[in-house]
Amino acid sequence: AAPTVAGDAAQLRQVFGNLLDNALRFTPAGGRVTVSIDADDAGHGLLVKVADTGCGIDAEHLGRVFDRFYKTDAARTRGPLARGGGLGLAICRSIVERHGGSIAIASTAGTGTTFTIRLPKTADTV
């Protein structure tokens, strides 16, 4: 069973809501969005993955997706899907780090994206 983590429920809901919203917006009809929750490999915390089979992100953008106001070309040009100011992932990272955790991204353009969040069993700072 996955461990319990201490944290601000509203803030953590914001993180997962944002990641799911992004995954759903950038995954075409017939694509898949999956969420997995488990203990991390060492058993010291929680590992949450949000994965999609959407448009993915070019490697050149991966180092900047958590920067405030940064939007990839795909995020800028997807018509009504382009809503947002480029703050969502920066806010996610800030919240996760305030909870003593980390967030990482793996993505391939045209294949999909996976966000991996690690949260400790208890948070030092919230």
XYZ file of N, CA and C in Angstrom:
378
model
N 0.835 -1.191 0.000
C 0.000 0.000 0.000
C 0.873 1.246 0.000
N 0.371 2.281 -0.615
C 1.106 3.543 -0.671
C 1.103 4.199 0.705
N 2.205 4.866 1.065
C 2.263 5.539 2.356
C 1.368 6.772 2.375
N 1.067 7.236 3.567
C 0.323 8.471 3.749
C 1.318 9.620 3.838
N 1.002 10.731 3.206
C 1.864 11.906 3.295
C 1.110 13.021 3.999
N 1.856 13.852 4.718
C 1.264 15.015 5.369
C 1.428 16.206 4.441
N 0.405 17.024 4.345
C 0.527 18.198 3.492
C -0.769 18.970 3.429
N -0.726 20.054 2.716
C -1.881 20.906 2.521
C -2.733 20.305 1.399
N -3.897 19.802 1.754
C -4.745 19.096 0.788
C -5.126 19.980 -0.394
N -5.454 21.245 -0.140
C -5.854 22.137 -1.233
C -4.697 22.364 -2.198
N -3.497 22.541 -1.668
C -2.344 22.757 -2.539
C -2.028 21.504 -3.354
N -2.082 20.349 -2.717
C -1.795 19.109 -3.444
C -2.866 18.835 -4.496
N -4.119 19.165 -4.184
C -5.187 19.053 -5.188
C -4.885 19.951 -6.383
N -4.352 21.140 -6.117
C -4.001 22.062 -7.197
C -2.926 21.450 -8.096
N -1.923 20.818 -7.494
C -0.856 20.180 -8.272
C -1.437 19.113 -9.187
N -2.172 18.176 -8.609
C -2.670 17.054 -9.404
C -3.753 17.497 -10.387
N -4.558 18.469 -9.999
C -5.548 19.010 -10.923
C -4.892 19.661 -12.128
N -3.824 20.406 -11.888
C -3.113 21.058 -12.989
C -2.488 20.034 -13.924
N -1.829 19.027 -13.359
C -1.187 18.012 -14.200
C -2.216 17.236 -15.016
N -3.340 16.897 -14.392
C -4.395 16.181 -15.122
C -5.022 17.069 -16.194
N -5.241 18.334 -15.881
C -5.794 19.260 -16.867
C -4.877 19.355 -18.084
N -3.581 19.511 -17.846
C -2.630 19.570 -18.962
C -2.651 18.279 -19.774
N -2.635 17.149 -19.079
C -2.616 15.858 -19.779
C -3.858 15.696 -20.651
N -5.008 16.051 -20.116
C -6.249 15.916 -20.878
C -6.305 16.892 -22.049
N -5.802 18.105 -21.861
C -5.823 19.104 -22.940
C -4.930 18.715 -24.107
N -3.798 18.081 -23.813
C -2.824 17.811 -24.870
C -2.821 16.355 -25.335
N -3.854 15.602 -24.944
C -4.006 14.224 -25.414
C -5.208 14.174 -26.350
N -5.019 13.710 -27.568
C -6.123 13.689 -28.531
C -7.168 12.634 -28.174
N -8.334 12.757 -28.782
C -9.383 11.749 -28.615
C -8.795 10.387 -28.950
N -9.103 9.396 -28.130
C -8.567 8.053 -28.328
C -7.241 7.837 -27.625
N -6.632 8.924 -27.127
C -5.383 8.806 -26.371
C -5.664 8.362 -24.945
N -4.618 8.269 -24.156
C -4.788 7.767 -22.796
C -4.063 8.645 -21.785
N -4.706 8.880 -20.657
C -4.098 9.544 -19.512
C -4.174 8.555 -18.358
N -3.041 8.297 -17.709
C -3.022 7.362 -16.586
C -2.375 8.021 -15.376
N -2.856 7.628 -14.209
C -2.285 8.083 -12.945
C -1.939 6.839 -12.148
N -0.711 6.787 -11.649
C -0.325 5.673 -10.782
C 0.209 6.238 -9.474
N -0.105 5.551 -8.385
C 0.312 5.968 -7.049
C 0.892 4.749 -6.360
N 2.084 4.916 -5.801
C 2.751 3.793 -5.147
C 3.774 4.326 -4.160
N 4.335 3.438 -3.366
C 5.462 3.808 -2.515
C 6.679 3.978 -3.411
N 7.591 4.898 -3.040
C 8.810 5.022 -3.835
C 9.670 3.779 -3.617
N 10.714 3.631 -4.423
C 11.539 2.419 -4.385
C 12.105 2.125 -3.001
N 12.454 3.173 -2.253
C 13.049 2.984 -0.930
C 11.992 2.851 0.162
N 10.728 3.081 -0.177
C 9.663 2.980 0.809
C 9.588 4.159 1.755
N 10.244 5.269 1.403
C 10.275 6.440 2.286
C 9.241 7.496 1.929
N 8.495 7.267 0.890
C 7.530 8.274 0.486
C 6.612 7.771 -0.601
N 5.925 8.707 -1.196
C 4.911 8.428 -2.197
C 5.430 8.807 -3.578
N 5.128 7.983 -4.549
C 5.508 8.224 -5.936
C 4.223 8.293 -6.759
N 3.973 9.432 -7.387
C 2.775 9.620 -8.204
C 3.221 9.948 -9.624
N 2.666 9.224 -10.593
C 2.980 9.490 -11.999
C 1.699 9.843 -12.737
N 1.771 10.919 -13.497
C 0.680 11.315 -14.387
C 1.253 11.221 -15.795
N 0.726 10.295 -16.586
C 1.274 10.035 -17.920
C 0.181 10.190 -18.968
N 0.595 10.626 -20.157
C -0.364 10.743 -21.250
C 0.271 10.300 -22.559
N -0.591 10.046 -23.527
C -0.139 9.693 -24.876
C -0.407 10.865 -25.814
N -0.212 12.062 -25.282
C -0.486 13.277 -26.035
C 0.637 13.676 -26.967
N 0.671 14.963 -27.286
C 1.609 15.482 -28.285
C 3.052 15.469 -27.813
N 3.278 15.355 -26.515
C 4.641 15.341 -26.004
C 5.294 16.707 -26.102
N 6.525 16.787 -25.615
C 7.265 18.050 -25.570
C 8.639 17.813 -26.164
N 9.049 18.687 -27.068
C 10.385 18.585 -27.659
C 11.450 18.682 -26.575
N 12.527 17.931 -26.745
C 13.621 17.893 -25.774
C 14.160 19.284 -25.460
N 14.185 20.159 -26.445
C 14.736 21.498 -26.239
C 13.948 22.311 -25.213
N 12.707 21.930 -24.940
C 11.862 22.664 -23.995
C 11.852 22.053 -22.594
N 12.297 20.826 -22.447
C 12.136 20.114 -21.176
C 12.791 20.827 -20.001
N 13.924 21.466 -20.215
C 14.616 22.149 -19.128
C 13.939 23.418 -18.660
N 12.934 23.869 -19.407
C 12.299 25.144 -19.070
C 10.821 25.038 -18.719
N 10.230 23.867 -18.798
C 8.774 23.775 -18.607
C 8.320 24.195 -17.212
N 9.218 24.165 -16.222
C 8.849 24.584 -14.872
C 9.148 26.062 -14.624
N 9.681 26.768 -15.627
C 9.962 28.201 -15.494
C 8.660 28.990 -15.563
N 8.563 30.046 -14.759
C 7.375 30.893 -14.784
C 7.197 31.517 -16.162
N 5.979 31.511 -16.653
C 5.548 32.117 -17.915
C 6.074 31.410 -19.160
N 6.741 30.274 -19.007
C 7.266 29.577 -20.182
C 6.179 28.707 -20.790
N 5.999 28.821 -22.100
C 5.050 27.977 -22.827
C 5.756 27.438 -24.059
N 5.577 26.158 -24.327
C 6.153 25.572 -25.535
C 5.373 26.062 -26.748
N 5.924 25.854 -27.919
C 5.224 26.255 -29.140
C 3.865 25.572 -29.249
N 3.813 24.292 -28.889
C 2.540 23.556 -28.965
C 1.512 24.173 -28.030
N 1.952 24.598 -26.847
C 1.024 25.196 -25.887
C 0.538 26.561 -26.362
N 1.327 27.240 -27.163
C 0.942 28.563 -27.666
C -0.021 28.481 -28.844
N 0.041 27.397 -29.607
C -0.646 27.364 -30.903
C -1.807 26.389 -30.980
N -2.269 25.866 -29.870
C -3.332 24.862 -29.923
C -4.717 25.474 -29.770
N -4.903 26.686 -30.253
C -6.223 27.308 -30.242
C -6.779 27.397 -28.839
N -8.023 26.923 -28.636
C -8.633 27.021 -27.308
C -7.861 26.231 -26.256
N -7.042 25.283 -26.676
C -6.247 24.518 -25.719
C -5.083 25.333 -25.174
N -4.810 26.470 -25.791
C -3.644 27.271 -25.423
C -3.911 28.185 -24.231
N -5.043 28.029 -23.586
C -5.334 28.896 -22.446
C -4.266 28.710 -21.371
N -4.174 29.666 -20.492
C -3.193 29.594 -19.416
C -2.048 30.548 -19.678
N -1.403 30.936 -18.595
C -0.356 31.940 -18.704
C 1.043 31.408 -18.541
N 1.199 30.089 -18.532
C 2.538 29.542 -18.371
C 2.998 29.496 -16.927
N 2.057 29.519 -15.995
C 2.408 29.480 -14.573
C 2.122 28.137 -13.920
N 1.282 27.328 -14.522
C 0.808 26.101 -13.879
C 1.902 25.173 -13.405
N 2.860 24.853 -14.264
C 3.913 23.915 -13.866
C 4.878 24.542 -12.878
N 5.096 25.860 -12.976
C 5.946 26.544 -11.991
C 5.294 26.478 -10.612
N 3.987 26.669 -10.570
C 3.257 26.574 -9.305
C 3.316 25.148 -8.773
N 3.139 24.167 -9.649
C 3.232 22.761 -9.229
C 4.580 22.486 -8.571
N 5.652 22.909 -9.221
C 6.988 22.661 -8.671
C 7.144 23.335 -7.311
N 6.693 24.576 -7.201
C 6.802 25.302 -5.940
C 6.064 24.578 -4.812
N 4.854 24.147 -5.080
C 4.061 23.446 -4.059
C 4.724 22.129 -3.674
N 5.131 21.349 -4.659
C 5.754 20.049 -4.377
C 7.025 20.245 -3.555
N 7.843 21.222 -3.919
C 9.085 21.463 -3.175
C 8.802 21.954 -1.761
N 7.754 22.765 -1.569
C 7.373 23.200 -0.212
C 6.940 22.015 0.643
N 6.492 20.967 0.011
C 6.103 19.753 0.723
C 7.281 18.794 0.880
N 8.478 19.240 0.549
C 9.672 18.410 0.709
C 9.867 17.395 -0.399
N 9.158 17.561 -1.505
C 9.219 16.588 -2.588
C 9.913 17.117 -3.824
N 9.765 16.363 -4.903
C 10.352 16.747 -6.186
C 9.386 16.383 -7.306
N 9.546 17.077 -8.433
C 8.740 16.794 -9.618
C 9.687 16.727 -10.806
N 9.476 15.741 -11.661
C 10.329 15.556 -12.837
C 9.443 15.285 -14.043
N 10.008 15.511 -15.212
C 9.281 15.288 -16.460
C 10.110 14.412 -17.389
N 9.413 13.525 -18.080
C 10.004 12.751 -19.178
C 9.023 12.882 -20.331
N 9.517 13.236 -21.505
C 8.605 13.450 -22.620
C 9.313 13.233 -23.941
N 8.547 12.765 -24.903
C 9.017 12.627 -26.274
C 7.960 13.234 -27.181
N 8.376 14.170 -28.019
C 7.433 14.807 -28.940
C 6.746 13.745 -29.792
N 5.427 13.841 -29.884
C 4.650 12.911 -30.683
C 4.296 11.620 -29.978
N 4.801 11.425 -28.765
C 4.575 10.169 -28.040
C 3.832 10.368 -26.731
N 4.190 11.402 -25.980
C 3.531 11.644 -24.711
C 4.478 12.146 -23.649
N 3.903 12.374 -22.474
C 4.626 12.983 -21.362
C 4.284 12.261 -20.074
N 5.276 12.146 -19.192
C 5.059 11.609 -17.850
C 5.652 12.570 -16.832
N 4.839 12.987 -15.880
C 5.313 13.757 -14.736
C 5.406 12.804 -13.560
N 6.527 12.846 -12.846
C 6.738 11.998 -11.678
C 6.926 12.891 -10.463
N 6.090 12.676 -9.464
C 6.155 13.447 -8.226
C 6.523 12.506 -7.095
N 7.516 12.918 -6.317
C 7.910 12.181 -5.116
C 7.605 13.057 -3.911
N 6.880 12.500 -2.958
C 6.560 13.210 -1.726
C 6.986 12.354 -0.544
N 7.627 12.968 0.460
C 8.023 12.199 1.640
C 6.805 11.825 2.483
N 6.975 10.808 3.326
C 5.874 10.379 4.192
C 5.358 11.525 5.045
N 6.256 12.369 5.518
C 5.849 13.546 6.276
C 6.559 14.748 5.685
N 5.882 15.875 5.676
C 6.474 17.090 5.111
C 7.124 17.901 6.217
N 8.342 18.386 5.956
C 9.031 19.236 6.920
C 8.445 20.642 6.919
N 8.113 21.133 5.730
C 7.634 22.496 5.586
C 6.448 22.521 4.639
N 5.406 23.168 5.059
C 4.243 23.336 4.186
C 3.815 24.779 4.240
